[in-house]
PDB file of C-alpha atoms in Angstrom:
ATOM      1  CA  UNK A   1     119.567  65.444  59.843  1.00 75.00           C
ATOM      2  CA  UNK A   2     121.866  62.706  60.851  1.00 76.00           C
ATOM      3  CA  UNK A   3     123.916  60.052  59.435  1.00 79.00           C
ATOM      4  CA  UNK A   4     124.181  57.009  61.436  1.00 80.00           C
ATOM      5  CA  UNK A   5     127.674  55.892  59.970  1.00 84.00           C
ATOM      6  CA  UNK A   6     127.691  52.405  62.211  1.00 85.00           C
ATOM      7  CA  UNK A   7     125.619  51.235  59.453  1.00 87.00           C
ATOM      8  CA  UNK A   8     128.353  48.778  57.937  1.00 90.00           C
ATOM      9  CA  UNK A   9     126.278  49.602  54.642  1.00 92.00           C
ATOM     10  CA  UNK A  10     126.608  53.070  54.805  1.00 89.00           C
ATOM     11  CA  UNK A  11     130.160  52.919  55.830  1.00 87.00           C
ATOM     12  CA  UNK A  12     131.092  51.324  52.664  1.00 92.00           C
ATOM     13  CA  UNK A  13     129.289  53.233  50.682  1.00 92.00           C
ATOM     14  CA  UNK A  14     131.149  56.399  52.189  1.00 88.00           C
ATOM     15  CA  UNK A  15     134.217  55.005  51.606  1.00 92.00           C
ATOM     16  CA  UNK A  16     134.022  54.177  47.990  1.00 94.00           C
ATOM     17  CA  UNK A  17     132.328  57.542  47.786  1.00 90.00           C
ATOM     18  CA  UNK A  18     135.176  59.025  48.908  1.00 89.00           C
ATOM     19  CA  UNK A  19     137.800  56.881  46.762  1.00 92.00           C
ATOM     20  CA  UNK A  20     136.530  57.821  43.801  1.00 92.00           C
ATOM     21  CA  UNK A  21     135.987  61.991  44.927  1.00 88.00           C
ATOM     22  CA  UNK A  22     139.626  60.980  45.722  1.00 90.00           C
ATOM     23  CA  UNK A  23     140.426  59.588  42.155  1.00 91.00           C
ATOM     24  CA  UNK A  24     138.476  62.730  40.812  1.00 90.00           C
ATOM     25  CA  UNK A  25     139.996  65.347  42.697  1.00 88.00           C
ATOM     26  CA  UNK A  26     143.512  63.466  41.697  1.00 91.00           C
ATOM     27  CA  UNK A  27     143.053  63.380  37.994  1.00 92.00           C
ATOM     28  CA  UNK A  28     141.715  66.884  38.216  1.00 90.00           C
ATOM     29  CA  UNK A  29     145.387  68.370  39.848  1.00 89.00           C
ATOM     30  CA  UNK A  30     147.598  66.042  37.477  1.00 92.00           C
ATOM     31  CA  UNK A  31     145.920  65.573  34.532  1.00 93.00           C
ATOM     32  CA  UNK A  32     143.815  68.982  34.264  1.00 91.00           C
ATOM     33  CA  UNK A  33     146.309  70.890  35.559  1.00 90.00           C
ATOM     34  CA  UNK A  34     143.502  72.303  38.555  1.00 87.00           C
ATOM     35  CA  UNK A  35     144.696  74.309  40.598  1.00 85.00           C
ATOM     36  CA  UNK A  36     142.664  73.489  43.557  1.00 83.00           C
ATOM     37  CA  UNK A  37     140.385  70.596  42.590  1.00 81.00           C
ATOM     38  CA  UNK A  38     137.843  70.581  45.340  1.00 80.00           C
ATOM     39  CA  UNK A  39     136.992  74.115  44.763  1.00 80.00           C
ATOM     40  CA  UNK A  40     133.564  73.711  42.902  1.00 77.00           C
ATOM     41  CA  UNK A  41     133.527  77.613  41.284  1.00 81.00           C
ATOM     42  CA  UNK A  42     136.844  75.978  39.153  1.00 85.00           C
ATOM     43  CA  UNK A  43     134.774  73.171  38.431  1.00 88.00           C
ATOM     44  CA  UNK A  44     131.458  74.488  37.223  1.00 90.00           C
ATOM     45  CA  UNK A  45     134.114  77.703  35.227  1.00 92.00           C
ATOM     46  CA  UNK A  46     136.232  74.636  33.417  1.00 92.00           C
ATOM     47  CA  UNK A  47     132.935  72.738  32.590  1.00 93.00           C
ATOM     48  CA  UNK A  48     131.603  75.917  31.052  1.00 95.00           C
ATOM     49  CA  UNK A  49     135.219  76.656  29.299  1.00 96.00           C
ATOM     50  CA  UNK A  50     134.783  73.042  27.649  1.00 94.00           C
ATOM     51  CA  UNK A  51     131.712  74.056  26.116  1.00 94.00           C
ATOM     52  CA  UNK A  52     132.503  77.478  25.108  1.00 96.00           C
ATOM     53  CA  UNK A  53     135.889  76.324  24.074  1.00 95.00           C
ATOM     54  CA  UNK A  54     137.779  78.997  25.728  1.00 96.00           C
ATOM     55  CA  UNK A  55     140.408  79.550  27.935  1.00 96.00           C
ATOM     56  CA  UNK A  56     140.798  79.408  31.776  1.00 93.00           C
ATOM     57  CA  UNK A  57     142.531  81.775  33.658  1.00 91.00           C
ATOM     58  CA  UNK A  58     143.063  81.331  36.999  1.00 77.00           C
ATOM     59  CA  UNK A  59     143.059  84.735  38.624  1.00 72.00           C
ATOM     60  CA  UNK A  60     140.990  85.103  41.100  1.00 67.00           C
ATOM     61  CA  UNK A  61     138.973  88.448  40.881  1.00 67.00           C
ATOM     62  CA  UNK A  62     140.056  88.923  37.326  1.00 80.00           C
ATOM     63  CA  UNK A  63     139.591  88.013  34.091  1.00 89.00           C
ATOM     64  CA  UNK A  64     137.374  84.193  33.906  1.00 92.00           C
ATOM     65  CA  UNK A  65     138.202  83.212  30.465  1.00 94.00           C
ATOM     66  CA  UNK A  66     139.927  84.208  27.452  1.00 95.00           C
ATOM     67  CA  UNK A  67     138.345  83.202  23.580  1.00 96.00           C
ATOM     68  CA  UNK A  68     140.769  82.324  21.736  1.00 96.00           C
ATOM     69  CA  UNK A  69     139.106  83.000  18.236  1.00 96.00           C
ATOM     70  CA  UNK A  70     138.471  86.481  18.677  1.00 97.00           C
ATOM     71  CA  UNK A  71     140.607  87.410  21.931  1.00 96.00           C
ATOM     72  CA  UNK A  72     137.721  88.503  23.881  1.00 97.00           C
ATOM     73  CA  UNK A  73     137.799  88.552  27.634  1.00 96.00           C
ATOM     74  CA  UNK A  74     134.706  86.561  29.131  1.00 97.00           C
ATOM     75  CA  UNK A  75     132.806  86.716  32.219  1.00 96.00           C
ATOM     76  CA  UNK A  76     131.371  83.531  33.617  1.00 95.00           C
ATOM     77  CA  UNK A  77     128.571  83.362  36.222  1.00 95.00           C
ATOM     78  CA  UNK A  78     126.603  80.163  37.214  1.00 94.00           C
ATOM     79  CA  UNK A  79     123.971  78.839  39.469  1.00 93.00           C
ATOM     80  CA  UNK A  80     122.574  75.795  40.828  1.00 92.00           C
ATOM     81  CA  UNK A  81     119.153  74.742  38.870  1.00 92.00           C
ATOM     82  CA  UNK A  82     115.728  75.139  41.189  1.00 84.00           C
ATOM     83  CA  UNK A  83     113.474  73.191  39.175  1.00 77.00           C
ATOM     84  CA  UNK A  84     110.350  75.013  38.665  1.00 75.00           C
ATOM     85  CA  UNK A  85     112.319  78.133  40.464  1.00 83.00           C
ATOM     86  CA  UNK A  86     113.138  81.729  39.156  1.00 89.00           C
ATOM     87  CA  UNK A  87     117.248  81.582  38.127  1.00 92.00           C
ATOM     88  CA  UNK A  88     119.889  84.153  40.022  1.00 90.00           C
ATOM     89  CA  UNK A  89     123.105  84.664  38.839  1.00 91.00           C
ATOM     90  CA  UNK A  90     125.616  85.649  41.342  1.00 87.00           C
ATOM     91  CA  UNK A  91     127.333  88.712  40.240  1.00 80.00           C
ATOM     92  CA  UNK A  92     130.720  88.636  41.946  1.00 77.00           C
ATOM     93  CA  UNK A  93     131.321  88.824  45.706  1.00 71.00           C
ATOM     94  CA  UNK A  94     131.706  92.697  46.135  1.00 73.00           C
ATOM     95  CA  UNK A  95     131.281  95.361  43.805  1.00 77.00           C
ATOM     96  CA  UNK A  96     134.471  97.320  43.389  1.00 82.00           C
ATOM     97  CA  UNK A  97     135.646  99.707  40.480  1.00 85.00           C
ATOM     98  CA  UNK A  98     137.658  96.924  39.773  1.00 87.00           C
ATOM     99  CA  UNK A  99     135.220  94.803  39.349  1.00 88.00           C
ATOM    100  CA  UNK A 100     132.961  96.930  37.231  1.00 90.00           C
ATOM    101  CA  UNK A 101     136.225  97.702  34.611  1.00 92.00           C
ATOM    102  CA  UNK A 102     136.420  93.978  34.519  1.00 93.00           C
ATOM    103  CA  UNK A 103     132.882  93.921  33.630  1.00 94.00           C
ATOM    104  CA  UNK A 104     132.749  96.448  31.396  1.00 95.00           C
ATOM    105  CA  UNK A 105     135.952  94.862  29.863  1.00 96.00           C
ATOM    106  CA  UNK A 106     134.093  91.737  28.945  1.00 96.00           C
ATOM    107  CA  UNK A 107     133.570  91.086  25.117  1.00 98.00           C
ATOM    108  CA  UNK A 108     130.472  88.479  26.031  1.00 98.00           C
ATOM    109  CA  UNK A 109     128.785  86.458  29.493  1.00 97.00           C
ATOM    110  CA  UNK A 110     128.521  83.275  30.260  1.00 98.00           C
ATOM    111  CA  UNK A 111     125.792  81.821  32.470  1.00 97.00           C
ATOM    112  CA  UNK A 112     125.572  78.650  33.362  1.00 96.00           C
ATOM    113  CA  UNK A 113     123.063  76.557  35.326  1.00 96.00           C
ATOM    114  CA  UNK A 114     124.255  73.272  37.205  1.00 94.00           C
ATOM    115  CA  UNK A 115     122.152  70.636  38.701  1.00 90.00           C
ATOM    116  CA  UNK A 116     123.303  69.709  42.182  1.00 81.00           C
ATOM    117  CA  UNK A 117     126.397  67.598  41.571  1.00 77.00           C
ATOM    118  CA  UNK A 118     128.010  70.492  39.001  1.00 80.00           C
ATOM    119  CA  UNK A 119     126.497  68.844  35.561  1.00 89.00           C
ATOM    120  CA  UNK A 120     125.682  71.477  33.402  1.00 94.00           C
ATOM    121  CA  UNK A 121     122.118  71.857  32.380  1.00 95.00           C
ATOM    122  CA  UNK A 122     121.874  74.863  30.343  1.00 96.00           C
ATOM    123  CA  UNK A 123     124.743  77.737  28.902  1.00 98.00           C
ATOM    124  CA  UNK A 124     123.284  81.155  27.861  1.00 98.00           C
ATOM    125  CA  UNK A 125     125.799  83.737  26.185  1.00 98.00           C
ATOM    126  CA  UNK A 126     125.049  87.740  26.170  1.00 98.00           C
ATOM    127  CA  UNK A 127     127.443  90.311  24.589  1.00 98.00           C
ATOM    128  CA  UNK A 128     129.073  92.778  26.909  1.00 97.00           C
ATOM    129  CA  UNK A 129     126.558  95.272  25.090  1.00 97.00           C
ATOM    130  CA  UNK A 130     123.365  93.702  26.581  1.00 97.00           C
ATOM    131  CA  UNK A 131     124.972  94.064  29.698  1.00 96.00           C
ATOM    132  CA  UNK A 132     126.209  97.705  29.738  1.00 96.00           C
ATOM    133  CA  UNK A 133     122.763  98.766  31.615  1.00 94.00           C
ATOM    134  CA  UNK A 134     122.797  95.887  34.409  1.00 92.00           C
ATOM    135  CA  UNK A 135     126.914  97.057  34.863  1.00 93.00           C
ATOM    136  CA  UNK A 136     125.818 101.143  34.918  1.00 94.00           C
ATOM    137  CA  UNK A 137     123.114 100.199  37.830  1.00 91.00           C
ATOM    138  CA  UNK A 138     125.841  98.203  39.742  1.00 88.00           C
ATOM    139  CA  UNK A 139     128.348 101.003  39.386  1.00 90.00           C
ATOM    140  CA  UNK A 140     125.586 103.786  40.519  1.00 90.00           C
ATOM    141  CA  UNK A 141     124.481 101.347  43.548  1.00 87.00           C
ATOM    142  CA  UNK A 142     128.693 101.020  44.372  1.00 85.00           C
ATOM    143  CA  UNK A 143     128.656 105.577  43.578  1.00 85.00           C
ATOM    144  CA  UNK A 144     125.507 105.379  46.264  1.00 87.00           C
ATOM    145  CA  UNK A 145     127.216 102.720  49.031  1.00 83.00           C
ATOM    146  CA  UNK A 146     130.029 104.631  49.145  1.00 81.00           C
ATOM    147  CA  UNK A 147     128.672 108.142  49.324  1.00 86.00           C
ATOM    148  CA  UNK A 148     126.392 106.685  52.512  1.00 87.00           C
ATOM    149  CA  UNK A 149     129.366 105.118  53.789  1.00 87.00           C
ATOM    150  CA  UNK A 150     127.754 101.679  53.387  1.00 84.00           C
ATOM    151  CA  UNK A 151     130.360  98.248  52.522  1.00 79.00           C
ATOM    152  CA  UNK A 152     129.984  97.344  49.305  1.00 72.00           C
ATOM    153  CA  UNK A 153     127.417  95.157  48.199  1.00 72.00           C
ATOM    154  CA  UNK A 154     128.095  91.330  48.112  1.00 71.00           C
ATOM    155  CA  UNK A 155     126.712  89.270  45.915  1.00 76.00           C
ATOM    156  CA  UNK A 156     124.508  91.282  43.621  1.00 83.00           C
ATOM    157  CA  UNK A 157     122.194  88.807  41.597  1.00 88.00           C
ATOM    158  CA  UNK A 158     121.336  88.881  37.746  1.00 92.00           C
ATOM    159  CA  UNK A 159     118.490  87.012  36.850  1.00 93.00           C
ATOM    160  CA  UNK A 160     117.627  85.094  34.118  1.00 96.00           C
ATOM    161  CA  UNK A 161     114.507  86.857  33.397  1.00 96.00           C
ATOM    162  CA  UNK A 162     116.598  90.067  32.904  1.00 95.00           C
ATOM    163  CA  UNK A 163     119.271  88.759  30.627  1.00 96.00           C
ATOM    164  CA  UNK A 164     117.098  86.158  28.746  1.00 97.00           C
ATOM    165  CA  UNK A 165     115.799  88.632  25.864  1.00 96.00           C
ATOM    166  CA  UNK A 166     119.380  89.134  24.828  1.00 97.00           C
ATOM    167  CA  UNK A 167     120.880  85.688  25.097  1.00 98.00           C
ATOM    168  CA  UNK A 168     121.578  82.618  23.071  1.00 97.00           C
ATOM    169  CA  UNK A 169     121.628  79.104  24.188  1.00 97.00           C
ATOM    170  CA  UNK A 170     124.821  77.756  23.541  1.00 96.00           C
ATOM    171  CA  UNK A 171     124.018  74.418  25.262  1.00 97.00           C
ATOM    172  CA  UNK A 172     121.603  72.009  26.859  1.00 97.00           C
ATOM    173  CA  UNK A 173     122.601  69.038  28.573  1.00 95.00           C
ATOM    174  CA  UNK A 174     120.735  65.690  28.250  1.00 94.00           C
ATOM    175  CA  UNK A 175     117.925  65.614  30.257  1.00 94.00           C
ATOM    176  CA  UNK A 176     116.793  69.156  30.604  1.00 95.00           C
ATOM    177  CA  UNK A 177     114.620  72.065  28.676  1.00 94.00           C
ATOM    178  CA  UNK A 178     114.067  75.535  29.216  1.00 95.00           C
ATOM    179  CA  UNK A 179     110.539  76.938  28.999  1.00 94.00           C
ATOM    180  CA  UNK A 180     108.532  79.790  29.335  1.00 94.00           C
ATOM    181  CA  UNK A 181     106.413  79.685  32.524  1.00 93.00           C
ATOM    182  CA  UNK A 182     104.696  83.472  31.652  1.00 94.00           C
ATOM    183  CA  UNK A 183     105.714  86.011  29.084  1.00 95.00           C
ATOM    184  CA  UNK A 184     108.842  86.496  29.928  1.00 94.00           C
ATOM    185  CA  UNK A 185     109.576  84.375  33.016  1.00 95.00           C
ATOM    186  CA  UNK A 186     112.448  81.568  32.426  1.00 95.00           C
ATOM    187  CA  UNK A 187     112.107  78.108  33.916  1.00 94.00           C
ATOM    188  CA  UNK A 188     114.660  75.252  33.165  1.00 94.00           C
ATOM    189  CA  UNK A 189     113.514  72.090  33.935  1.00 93.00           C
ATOM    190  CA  UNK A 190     114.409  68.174  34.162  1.00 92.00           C
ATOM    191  CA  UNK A 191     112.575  66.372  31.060  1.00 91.00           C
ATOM    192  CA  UNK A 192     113.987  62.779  32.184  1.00 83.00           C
TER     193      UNK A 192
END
């Protein structure tokens, strides 16, 4: 692909493209408070904080969010929406026993499904008890690496098809549905 920017057209349209990014990424640090405003993982974790109403924290590999009704630590995963496609969560870069006490620490999950310019489609929510099986076989695949003298594994995926049974929909954005494409095979798609 190219992108023949001596197009006087597309050079303007760049520009004020990139004004307003500008503007956004400005109001984000000032305003918000963002601690790096072009990273898109804050962006899709605050737009799923909004929603859930919860708390931010800004530690990278620790806690994602804090509820501040019942004190609960929350995990938050999210993925881009594949119309028509099966849904993968990524779980966190590499599985560590830090990561899996994190994990296990977690009162609930978040999982959130963006379209491709980080609107939020659909939020699912799963209690850290539906998850205690999926965080066991991550912990014996980490037990298994290690004893083979393997790296850890990066970027384990949860699916939605595995978590989907045992969560709620907390929200749907304008514009999209979920549906059942087979007994128990997920789809979200665009209704507009």
């Amino acid at each position: 692909m190219e992108l023949d920017f001596t197009d006087p057209k597309r050079a303007l349209a760049l520009e004020k493209a990139a004004a307003m990014i500008t503007a956004a990424y400005e109001i984000l640090a000032d305003e918000v408070g963002a601690p790096n405003p072009s990273d898109n993982a804050f962006l899709r974790e605050a737009m799923i904080c909004v929603q859930a109403e919860l708390i931010w924290q800004g530690d990278r590999g620790g806690i994602d969010a804090i509820d501040p009704y019942t004190g609960e630590e929350v995990e938050i995963k999210s993925t881009k929406l594949v119309d028509g496609g099966a849904l993968q969560f990524p779980t966190s870069r590499a599985i560590s026993p830090t990561v899996i006490a994190r994990f296990r620490d977690a009162g609930y999950w978040l999982f959130g499904v963006f379209d491709n310019f980080s609107n939020l489609a659909i939020l699912y929510k799963v209690s850290g008890t539906h998850m205690v099986a999926k965080i066991d076989l991550l912990e014996q695949k980490m037990f298994a690496r290690a004893a083979a003298k393997q790296p850890l594994e990066n970027n384990p995926k949860t699916t939605l098809d595995s978590i989907r049974a045992h969560a709620t929909v907390v929200f749907v954005g304008d514009g999209y549905e979920e549906y059942e494409l087979a007994p128990g095979r997920w789809r979200i798609r665009r209704t507009d």
